[in-house]
Coordinates of C-alpha atoms in Angstrom, one line a residue:
X1 CA 2.1 40.1 -9.6
X2 CA -1.5 40.3 -8.3
X3 CA -3.1 38.2 -5.5
X4 CA -5.3 36.6 -8.1
X5 CA -2.3 35.5 -10.1
X6 CA -0.7 34.0 -7.0
X7 CA -3.9 32.1 -6.2
X8 CA -4.1 30.6 -9.7
X9 CA -0.8 28.8 -9.0
X10 CA -1.7 27.6 -5.6
X11 CA -2.3 23.9 -4.9
X12 CA -3.2 22.1 -1.7
X13 CA -2.4 18.4 -1.1
X14 CA -4.3 16.8 1.8
X15 CA -2.1 14.1 3.4
X16 CA 1.6 13.5 3.4
X17 CA 1.4 9.8 2.5
X18 CA 3.6 8.7 -0.3
X19 CA 0.9 9.4 -2.9
X20 CA 0.4 12.9 -1.6
X21 CA 4.1 13.6 -1.5
X22 CA 4.5 12.3 -5.0
X23 CA 1.6 14.4 -6.1
X24 CA 3.2 17.5 -4.5
X25 CA 6.5 16.8 -6.3
X26 CA 4.8 16.5 -9.7
X27 CA 2.7 19.6 -9.1
X28 CA 5.8 21.5 -8.0
X29 CA 7.5 20.4 -11.3
X30 CA 4.6 21.8 -13.1
X31 CA 5.1 25.2 -11.5
X32 CA 2.5 25.1 -8.7
X33 CA 3.0 26.6 -5.3
X34 CA 2.1 23.5 -3.2
X35 CA 1.1 23.3 0.4
X36 CA 0.9 19.7 1.9
X37 CA -1.2 19.4 5.0
X38 CA -0.9 16.3 7.3
X39 CA -2.2 15.5 10.8
X40 CA 0.7 13.2 11.8
X41 CA 4.0 14.4 13.2
X42 CA 6.1 12.8 10.4
X43 CA 5.6 12.5 6.6
X44 CA 4.9 9.2 5.0
X45 CA 1.4 8.3 6.2
X46 CA 1.3 4.5 6.5
X47 CA 4.9 4.5 5.5
X48 CA 5.9 6.7 8.5
X49 CA 7.8 5.4 11.6
X50 CA 7.8 5.6 15.4
X51 CA 11.1 5.7 17.4
X52 CA 10.9 4.1 20.8
X53 CA 13.8 3.3 23.2
X54 CA 16.4 3.3 20.5
X55 CA 14.3 1.2 18.1
X56 CA 12.7 2.6 14.8
X57 CA 9.5 0.9 14.0
X58 CA 8.6 1.3 10.3
X59 CA 4.9 1.3 10.6
X60 CA 3.8 0.2 7.1
X61 CA 5.4 -1.0 3.8
X62 CA 8.8 -2.6 4.1
X63 CA 9.8 -3.6 0.6
X64 CA 10.4 -1.5 -2.6
X65 CA 9.6 -3.0 -6.0
X66 CA 9.7 -1.3 -9.4
X67 CA 12.5 1.2 -8.6
X68 CA 11.9 3.0 -11.9
X69 CA 8.7 4.6 -10.6
X70 CA 10.8 6.5 -8.1
X71 CA 13.5 7.2 -10.5
X72 CA 11.0 8.7 -13.0
X73 CA 9.4 10.8 -10.2
X74 CA 12.7 12.2 -9.2
X75 CA 13.8 12.8 -12.8
X76 CA 10.6 14.8 -13.4
X77 CA 11.8 17.1 -10.7
X78 CA 15.3 17.3 -12.1
X79 CA 16.8 15.1 -9.4
X80 CA 18.4 11.7 -9.1
X81 CA 16.5 9.3 -6.8
X82 CA 19.7 7.4 -5.9
X83 CA 21.4 10.6 -4.7
X84 CA 18.7 10.9 -2.0
X85 CA 17.8 7.3 -1.2
X86 CA 19.9 4.2 -0.9
X87 CA 18.2 0.9 -2.0
X88 CA 19.5 -2.4 -0.9
X89 CA 18.6 -5.4 -3.1
X90 CA 17.1 -8.4 -1.2
X91 CA 18.4 -11.9 -1.8
X92 CA 16.4 -13.9 -1.0
X93 CA 13.3 -11.8 -1.2
X94 CA 11.5 -13.7 1.5
X95 CA 11.0 -17.2 2.9
X96 CA 7.6 -18.9 3.2
X97 CA 7.1 -21.5 5.9
X98 CA 4.5 -24.1 6.5
X99 CA 3.3 -26.1 9.5
X100 CA 5.0 -29.3 8.3
X101 CA 8.4 -27.7 8.3
X102 CA 8.7 -27.2 4.5
X103 CA 9.8 -23.9 3.1
X104 CA 9.9 -21.9 -0.1
X105 CA 12.6 -19.3 -0.7
X106 CA 11.8 -16.6 -3.2
X107 CA 14.7 -15.2 -5.3
X108 CA 15.1 -13.2 -8.4
X109 CA 17.1 -15.8 -10.3
X110 CA 14.7 -18.0 -12.4
X111 CA 16.9 -21.1 -12.1
X112 CA 16.9 -20.8 -8.3
X113 CA 13.1 -20.5 -8.3
X114 CA 12.7 -23.5 -10.6
X115 CA 15.0 -25.5 -8.2
X116 CA 12.7 -24.4 -5.3
X117 CA 9.6 -25.6 -7.1
X118 CA 11.3 -28.9 -8.1
X119 CA 12.3 -29.4 -4.5
X120 CA 8.8 -29.0 -3.2
X121 CA 6.9 -30.6 -6.1
X122 CA 8.8 -31.9 -9.1
X123 CA 5.6 -32.4 -11.1
X124 CA 4.8 -28.7 -10.9
X125 CA 7.9 -27.3 -12.6
X126 CA 6.2 -27.2 -16.0
X127 CA 3.1 -25.5 -14.6
X128 CA 5.3 -22.9 -12.8
X129 CA 7.0 -22.0 -16.1
X130 CA 3.5 -21.4 -17.5
X131 CA 2.7 -19.3 -14.5
X132 CA 5.7 -17.1 -15.2
X133 CA 4.5 -16.6 -18.8
X134 CA 1.0 -15.7 -17.4
X135 CA 2.7 -13.2 -15.1
X136 CA 4.6 -11.5 -17.9
X137 CA 1.6 -11.2 -20.1
X138 CA -0.4 -9.6 -17.3
X139 CA 2.4 -7.2 -16.5
X140 CA 2.4 -6.0 -20.1
X141 CA -1.4 -5.4 -20.1
X142 CA -2.0 -4.5 -16.5
X143 CA 1.1 -2.6 -15.4
X144 CA 2.6 -1.1 -18.5
X145 CA -0.8 -0.5 -20.2
X146 CA -2.9 0.7 -17.3
X147 CA -1.2 1.6 -14.1
X148 CA -0.1 5.1 -15.0
X149 CA -2.9 5.8 -17.4
X150 CA -6.0 7.9 -16.4
X151 CA -9.0 5.5 -16.2
X152 CA -11.8 8.0 -15.3
X153 CA -13.5 7.6 -18.7
X154 CA -15.4 4.3 -19.1
X155 CA -14.1 3.9 -22.6
X156 CA -10.6 3.4 -21.3
X157 CA -11.7 0.4 -19.4
X158 CA -13.9 -1.0 -22.2
X159 CA -11.0 -0.9 -24.6
X160 CA -9.0 -3.4 -22.5
X161 CA -11.9 -5.8 -21.9
X162 CA -10.9 -8.1 -24.9
X163 CA -7.4 -8.4 -23.5
X164 CA -8.8 -9.1 -20.1
X165 CA -11.0 -11.8 -21.5
X166 CA -8.1 -13.4 -23.3
X167 CA -6.1 -13.4 -20.1
X168 CA -9.0 -14.7 -18.0
X169 CA -9.1 -11.7 -15.7
X170 CA -12.4 -13.0 -14.4
X171 CA -10.4 -15.9 -12.8
X172 CA -9.0 -15.2 -9.4
X173 CA -5.2 -15.2 -8.7
X174 CA -5.7 -18.3 -6.6
X175 CA -7.8 -19.9 -9.4
X176 CA -4.9 -19.2 -11.8
X177 CA -2.4 -20.7 -9.4
X178 CA -4.6 -23.9 -9.0
X179 CA -4.8 -24.2 -12.8
X180 CA -1.0 -24.2 -13.1
X181 CA 0.3 -26.1 -10.0
X182 CA -1.2 -28.9 -7.9
X183 CA 0.8 -28.6 -4.7
X184 CA -1.3 -26.6 -2.2
X185 CA 1.9 -25.0 -0.8
X186 CA 2.8 -23.7 -4.2
X187 CA -0.7 -22.5 -4.8
X188 CA -0.4 -20.4 -1.7
X189 CA 3.1 -19.2 -2.6
X190 CA 2.0 -18.0 -6.1
X191 CA -1.2 -16.4 -5.0
X192 CA -0.7 -14.6 -1.6
X193 CA 0.7 -11.3 -3.0
X194 CA -2.6 -9.5 -3.2
X195 CA -2.7 -9.7 0.6
X196 CA 0.0 -7.1 0.6
X197 CA -2.5 -4.7 -1.0
X198 CA -5.6 -5.8 0.9
X199 CA -7.1 -8.3 -1.5
X200 CA -8.6 -11.7 -1.0
X201 CA -6.6 -14.1 -3.3
X202 CA -9.8 -16.1 -3.8
X203 CA -11.5 -13.2 -5.4
X204 CA -8.9 -10.7 -6.6
X205 CA -8.4 -10.9 -10.4
X206 CA -5.6 -13.0 -11.8
X207 CA -4.1 -9.8 -13.3
X208 CA -2.3 -9.5 -10.0
X209 CA -0.1 -12.4 -11.1
X210 CA 1.9 -9.6 -12.6
X211 CA 3.5 -9.1 -9.2
X212 CA 5.6 -12.3 -9.7
X213 CA 7.0 -10.7 -12.9
X214 CA 7.7 -7.4 -11.2
X215 CA 9.7 -9.3 -8.5
X216 CA 11.6 -11.4 -11.0
X217 CA 12.3 -8.6 -13.5
X218 CA 13.1 -5.7 -11.2
X219 CA 13.9 -7.3 -7.8
X220 CA 12.8 -6.6 -4.3
X221 CA 14.6 -3.9 -2.4
X222 CA 14.8 -2.3 1.0
X223 CA 15.3 1.4 1.5
X224 CA 18.0 2.1 4.0
X225 CA 16.4 4.1 6.8
X226 CA 13.1 2.5 5.9
X227 CA 10.3 3.9 3.8
X228 CA 10.4 6.8 6.2
X229 CA 13.7 7.8 4.5
X230 CA 11.9 7.9 1.1
X231 CA 9.2 10.1 2.6
X232 CA 11.8 12.5 4.1
X233 CA 13.6 12.7 0.8
X234 CA 10.3 13.6 -0.9
X235 CA 9.8 16.4 1.6
X236 CA 13.2 17.6 0.7
X237 CA 12.4 17.8 -3.0
X238 CA 9.1 19.6 -2.3
X239 CA 10.8 22.2 -0.2
X240 CA 13.5 22.7 -2.8
X241 CA 10.7 23.5 -5.3
X242 CA 9.4 26.2 -2.9
X243 CA 6.6 24.0 -1.5
X244 CA 5.5 23.7 2.1
X245 CA 4.9 20.5 4.1
X246 CA 2.9 21.2 7.3
X247 CA 2.7 18.4 9.9
X248 CA 0.3 18.3 12.8
X249 CA -2.6 20.1 11.0
X250 CA -5.8 18.3 10.0
X251 CA -8.1 19.2 7.2
X252 CA -11.7 19.2 8.4
X253 CA -13.5 20.1 5.1
X254 CA -12.9 20.8 1.4
X255 CA -14.4 24.1 0.5
X256 CA -16.6 24.1 -2.6
X257 CA -18.3 27.1 -4.2
X258 CA -20.4 26.8 -7.4
X259 CA -19.4 23.2 -7.9
X260 CA -15.6 24.0 -7.8
X261 CA -13.0 23.5 -5.1
X262 CA -11.9 26.7 -3.5
X263 CA -9.6 25.5 -0.7
X264 CA -9.8 23.8 2.7
X265 CA -10.8 24.5 6.3
X266 CA -8.6 23.0 9.0
X267 CA -9.9 21.7 12.4
X268 CA -8.5 24.8 14.0
X269 CA -10.8 26.9 11.7
X270 CA -7.9 28.2 9.6
X271 CA -8.9 28.3 5.9
X272 CA -6.4 28.0 3.0
X273 CA -7.5 29.0 -0.5
X274 CA -6.6 27.2 -3.7
X275 CA -8.5 26.2 -6.8
X276 CA -6.5 23.0 -7.1
X277 CA -7.0 20.5 -4.3
X278 CA -5.6 17.0 -4.2
X279 CA -6.7 14.5 -1.5
X280 CA -4.4 11.8 -0.4
X281 CA -6.8 11.0 2.4
X282 CA -8.7 7.7 1.9
X283 CA -11.3 8.1 -0.8
X284 CA -14.0 7.1 1.6
X285 CA -12.9 9.7 4.1
X286 CA -12.6 12.3 1.4
X287 CA -16.2 11.8 0.2
X288 CA -17.9 11.0 3.5
X289 CA -16.1 13.5 5.8
X290 CA -14.3 16.2 3.8
X291 CA -17.2 16.7 1.4
X292 CA -20.0 16.0 4.0
X293 CA -21.7 19.4 3.3
X294 CA -21.8 18.9 -0.4
X295 CA -24.3 17.0 -2.5
X296 CA -22.5 14.0 -4.1
X297 CA -23.4 12.5 -7.5
X298 CA -21.5 9.3 -7.5
X299 CA -19.7 8.5 -4.3
X300 CA -22.7 8.7 -1.9
X301 CA -22.6 7.2 1.6
X302 CA -24.8 4.4 0.3
X303 CA -22.4 3.5 -2.5
X304 CA -19.3 3.7 -0.3
X305 CA -21.0 1.4 2.2
X306 CA -21.8 -1.1 -0.5
X307 CA -18.1 -1.4 -1.5
X308 CA -16.0 -4.4 -0.4
X309 CA -13.1 -3.1 1.8
X310 CA -9.7 -4.5 2.3
X311 CA -8.9 -6.5 5.4
X312 CA -7.7 -5.0 8.7
X313 CA -4.2 -5.5 10.2
X314 CA -3.0 -6.5 13.6
X315 CA 0.7 -5.4 13.8
X316 CA 2.9 -6.0 16.8
X317 CA 6.1 -4.0 16.9
X318 CA 8.8 -4.9 19.4
X319 CA 12.5 -4.6 20.1
X320 CA 14.5 -7.4 21.6
X321 CA 17.7 -7.2 23.7
X322 CA 20.9 -8.9 22.6
X323 CA 19.3 -11.0 19.8
X324 CA 21.3 -10.0 16.8
X325 CA 23.0 -13.4 16.6
X326 CA 19.9 -15.4 17.6
X327 CA 17.6 -17.3 15.2
X328 CA 20.1 -17.2 12.3
X329 CA 17.5 -18.9 10.0
X330 CA 15.1 -16.0 10.4
X331 CA 15.9 -13.4 7.7
X332 CA 14.6 -10.0 6.8
X333 CA 11.2 -11.2 5.5
X334 CA 9.5 -14.4 6.7
X335 CA 6.0 -15.6 6.1
X336 CA 4.5 -18.3 8.3
X337 CA 1.4 -20.2 7.3
X338 CA -1.6 -21.3 9.2
X339 CA -2.9 -24.9 8.7
X340 CA -5.7 -23.4 6.6
X341 CA -5.3 -21.1 3.7
X342 CA -8.7 -20.7 2.0
X343 CA -10.6 -21.2 5.3
X344 CA -8.6 -18.4 7.0
X345 CA -9.2 -16.1 4.0
X346 CA -12.9 -16.8 4.3
X347 CA -12.9 -16.0 8.0
X348 CA -11.1 -12.7 7.4
X349 CA -12.9 -11.4 4.3
X350 CA -16.3 -12.9 4.3
X351 CA -17.3 -13.9 7.9
X352 CA -15.5 -11.1 9.7
X353 CA -14.3 -13.7 12.2
X354 CA -11.1 -13.5 14.3
X355 CA -9.6 -16.9 14.0
X356 CA -7.5 -18.8 16.4
X357 CA -5.1 -19.9 13.7
X358 CA -3.2 -17.2 11.7
X359 CA -0.7 -16.6 9.0
X360 CA 2.0 -14.1 9.9
X361 CA 4.5 -11.8 8.2
X362 CA 7.7 -11.3 10.3
X363 CA 9.8 -8.3 9.5
X364 CA 13.4 -8.3 10.8
X365 CA 15.0 -5.2 9.2
X366 CA 18.1 -5.3 11.4
X367 CA 19.3 -8.1 9.2
X368 CA 19.8 -5.4 6.5
X369 CA 19.7 -2.0 8.3
X370 CA 21.6 -1.6 11.6
X371 CA 20.0 1.8 12.2
X372 CA 16.7 0.3 13.3
X373 CA 18.0 -1.0 16.7
X374 CA 20.8 -0.4 19.3
X375 CA 23.9 -2.4 18.6
X376 CA 23.4 -6.1 19.2
X377 CA 19.6 -5.8 19.4
X378 CA 16.8 -6.4 17.0
X379 CA 13.7 -4.6 15.8
X380 CA 10.7 -6.6 14.6
X381 CA 7.2 -6.3 13.4
X382 CA 4.8 -9.1 13.1
X383 CA 1.7 -8.6 11.0
X384 CA -1.5 -10.7 11.0
X385 CA -4.3 -10.1 8.5
X386 CA -7.6 -9.7 10.4
X387 CA -11.2 -8.6 9.6
X388 CA -11.9 -5.0 9.1
X389 CA -14.4 -3.2 11.4
X390 CA -17.3 -2.9 8.9
X391 CA -18.9 -6.3 9.6
X392 CA -22.2 -6.4 11.6
X393 CA -20.5 -7.8 14.6
X394 CA -17.0 -6.3 14.4
X395 CA -14.1 -7.4 16.6
X396 CA -13.9 -5.4 19.9
X397 CA -10.2 -4.8 19.9
X398 CA -10.2 -3.1 23.3
X399 CA -11.1 -6.4 24.8
X400 CA -9.3 -8.7 22.3
X401 CA -5.9 -7.0 21.8
X402 CA -4.1 -8.8 24.6
X403 CA -5.9 -12.1 24.0
X404 CA -5.0 -12.0 20.3
X405 CA -1.4 -10.8 21.0
X406 CA -0.9 -13.9 23.2
X407 CA -2.0 -16.1 20.3
X408 CA 0.4 -14.3 18.0
X409 CA 3.1 -14.8 20.5
X410 CA 2.5 -18.5 20.7
X411 CA 2.8 -18.7 16.9
X412 CA 6.0 -16.6 16.7
X413 CA 7.6 -18.8 19.4
X414 CA 7.6 -21.6 16.8
X415 CA 9.9 -19.6 14.6
X416 CA 11.8 -17.6 17.3
X417 CA 11.9 -19.6 20.5
X418 CA 12.2 -17.5 23.7
X419 CA 11.7 -14.1 21.9
X420 CA 9.0 -12.8 24.3
X421 CA 11.4 -13.0 27.3
X422 CA 13.8 -10.7 25.5
X423 CA 11.4 -7.9 24.5
X424 CA 12.6 -4.5 25.7
X425 CA 9.9 -2.3 24.1
X426 CA 6.7 -2.8 22.1
X427 CA 3.6 -1.3 20.6
X428 CA 0.5 -2.7 18.8
X429 CA -1.7 -1.3 16.0
X430 CA -5.1 -2.8 15.4
X431 CA -7.8 -1.9 12.9
X432 CA -9.2 0.6 15.4
X433 CA -5.8 2.4 15.3
X434 CA -5.8 2.4 11.5
X435 CA -9.3 4.0 11.7
X436 CA -8.1 6.6 14.2
X437 CA -4.5 7.3 13.1
X438 CA -5.0 7.1 9.3
X439 CA -8.8 8.0 9.2
X440 CA -9.2 4.7 7.3
X441 CA -12.9 3.7 6.8
X442 CA -13.7 0.5 8.7
X443 CA -10.1 0.4 9.9
X444 CA -9.1 -1.2 6.6
X445 CA -5.4 -1.5 5.9
X446 CA -5.6 -0.7 2.2
X447 CA -8.8 1.2 1.4
X448 CA -11.3 -0.4 -1.1
X449 CA -10.4 -4.0 -1.9
X450 CA -8.9 -4.4 -5.4
X451 CA -11.5 -6.7 -7.0
X452 CA -12.0 -6.5 -10.7
X453 CA -15.3 -4.5 -10.4
X454 CA -13.6 -2.2 -7.9
X455 CA -10.6 -1.4 -10.2
X456 CA -9.9 1.0 -13.0
X457 CA -13.1 2.9 -14.0
X458 CA -15.0 1.2 -11.2
X459 CA -12.7 2.7 -8.5
X460 CA -12.9 6.3 -7.2
X461 CA -11.4 8.3 -10.0
X462 CA -8.3 10.4 -9.8
X463 CA -10.3 13.4 -11.0
X464 CA -13.4 13.8 -8.9
X465 CA -16.9 14.1 -10.3
X466 CA -18.0 15.9 -7.2
X467 CA -16.1 19.2 -7.5
X468 CA -14.1 20.9 -10.3
X469 CA -10.5 21.1 -9.4
X470 CA -10.6 18.2 -6.9
X471 CA -8.3 15.2 -7.5
X472 CA -7.5 12.0 -5.6
X473 CA -4.3 10.1 -5.2
X474 CA -3.3 7.2 -3.0
X475 CA -4.5 3.6 -2.3
X476 CA -8.3 4.3 -2.6
X477 CA -8.1 5.6 -6.2
X478 CA -6.6 4.3 -9.5
X479 CA -4.4 2.3 -9.8
X480 CA -4.7 1.1 -6.2
X481 CA -2.8 0.2 -3.1
X482 CA 0.8 -0.8 -2.7
X483 CA 3.7 1.7 -2.9
X484 CA 4.2 1.5 -6.7
X485 CA 0.4 2.0 -7.1
X486 CA 0.2 5.1 -4.9
X487 CA 3.3 6.6 -6.4
X488 CA 1.8 6.0 -9.9
X489 CA -1.4 7.6 -8.9
X490 CA 0.5 10.9 -8.8
X491 CA 1.7 10.2 -12.3
X492 CA -1.9 9.8 -13.4
X493 CA -2.7 13.1 -11.7
X494 CA 0.1 14.9 -13.6
X495 CA -1.3 13.8 -16.9
X496 CA -4.7 15.4 -16.1
X497 CA -3.6 18.7 -14.5
X498 CA -2.2 21.4 -16.8
X499 CA 1.0 23.2 -16.1
X500 CA 0.6 26.1 -13.7
X501 CA -0.4 29.4 -15.4
X502 CA 2.7 31.3 -16.6
X503 CA 3.3 34.3 -14.5
X504 CA 3.8 37.6 -16.4
X505 CA 7.3 39.0 -16.3
X506 CA 7.7 42.0 -14.0
X507 CA 8.7 45.1 -15.9
X508 CA 10.8 47.7 -14.1
X509 CA 10.2 51.2 -15.5
X510 CA 13.4 53.1 -16.4
X511 CA 14.2 56.1 -14.1

């Protein structure tokens, strides 16, 4: 076996986020010798965790939908996902609360959901049934038909335009909800899901109504041990394939010669050679930083600056002492609403203004997973969507973090009275931390916003135009953000990368 032959099977994956780890698994299944490089101390990227005073803070995604994308990934590697990861179905999925004391509990059972709609607004039951049909139709076209399909050729997008027109993909998800139900609370409950992938419901395409079908058809789950447990299991598969996962090393540049990727240079000046390079770093960071010394044909700095980026996130993680039996009405997932819905969205996405009112997602994983906190205690995170850092007058979080945290505290007190006096440990992430920890342009939580003209062919492609042998996975490329999306981006990659070159058999001469 020659050195050249070894190099032809080498592949580098930049970033050990879930998209990068999934890409490494699929490349390993194709016979590549994969090296994953990541600057953090744990795998998982935004799905990693921090342990502090006996509490595990799961930093990013908290729910698992569409389990079959993981099952398929593991099966491709000759493994059974459920042997490595324990999923716990959620019932209910989550509870939505409004300022007037009304609530909406989301469940998988259709009759239970119809009862919830009837309880809030009896006149909207018929419209909700229509919304469910809308959701299924969009799932068939948008998820089954496009998510795991390469979209780097314009023709692939053009082919679906008639179906998009028939389904009114030009209408926003909020516009679709308004067309189906009249109660403002239900309009919010049916349209807020794009916020989980960084999109403004007033502008994100109605195709994202498919999320309602995903939840109803496949359920909402929690991975015991958090999403970090999935990431660790993925590392285990990669290593069983002979691959490497190196933490605490940062890629400074993708090396390109003659228009083709040749490897990477690390910030410690180490170089690693490979003719197949996959970037799970944000697409903006990949092009602006990692290819900064190369001329770019499509994703120039000017074009990236002109994109609309997803919102930022303020996330307050805290542990509380002796609260396991307190606030019994607060479940695993709770969403509290500000008095304004559309006005708050406009402040976040258009004005770049940090509002006094806020909508919050409260995550209480100890309701399901006792490993997140010491016995009798609780671990929480409270997430507030906020503007990203790319506005002309961005929020100065060094001066605002304590002020804003006090406002969040006052809001959480309405749901969990007295919680602040019981906090035993805490930490906060702001958009500035997302920028510095995850190298996310503008400190955005989910890369480029998933508007219709920033999706499919219009999004950074999984196969790069800027260098032969360079590919992209993760939230900033097709199909987009959200855990199923980034896992599926690796499936798209696998459809474009050929199997590793077969190695010649070694012949031992007879003595």
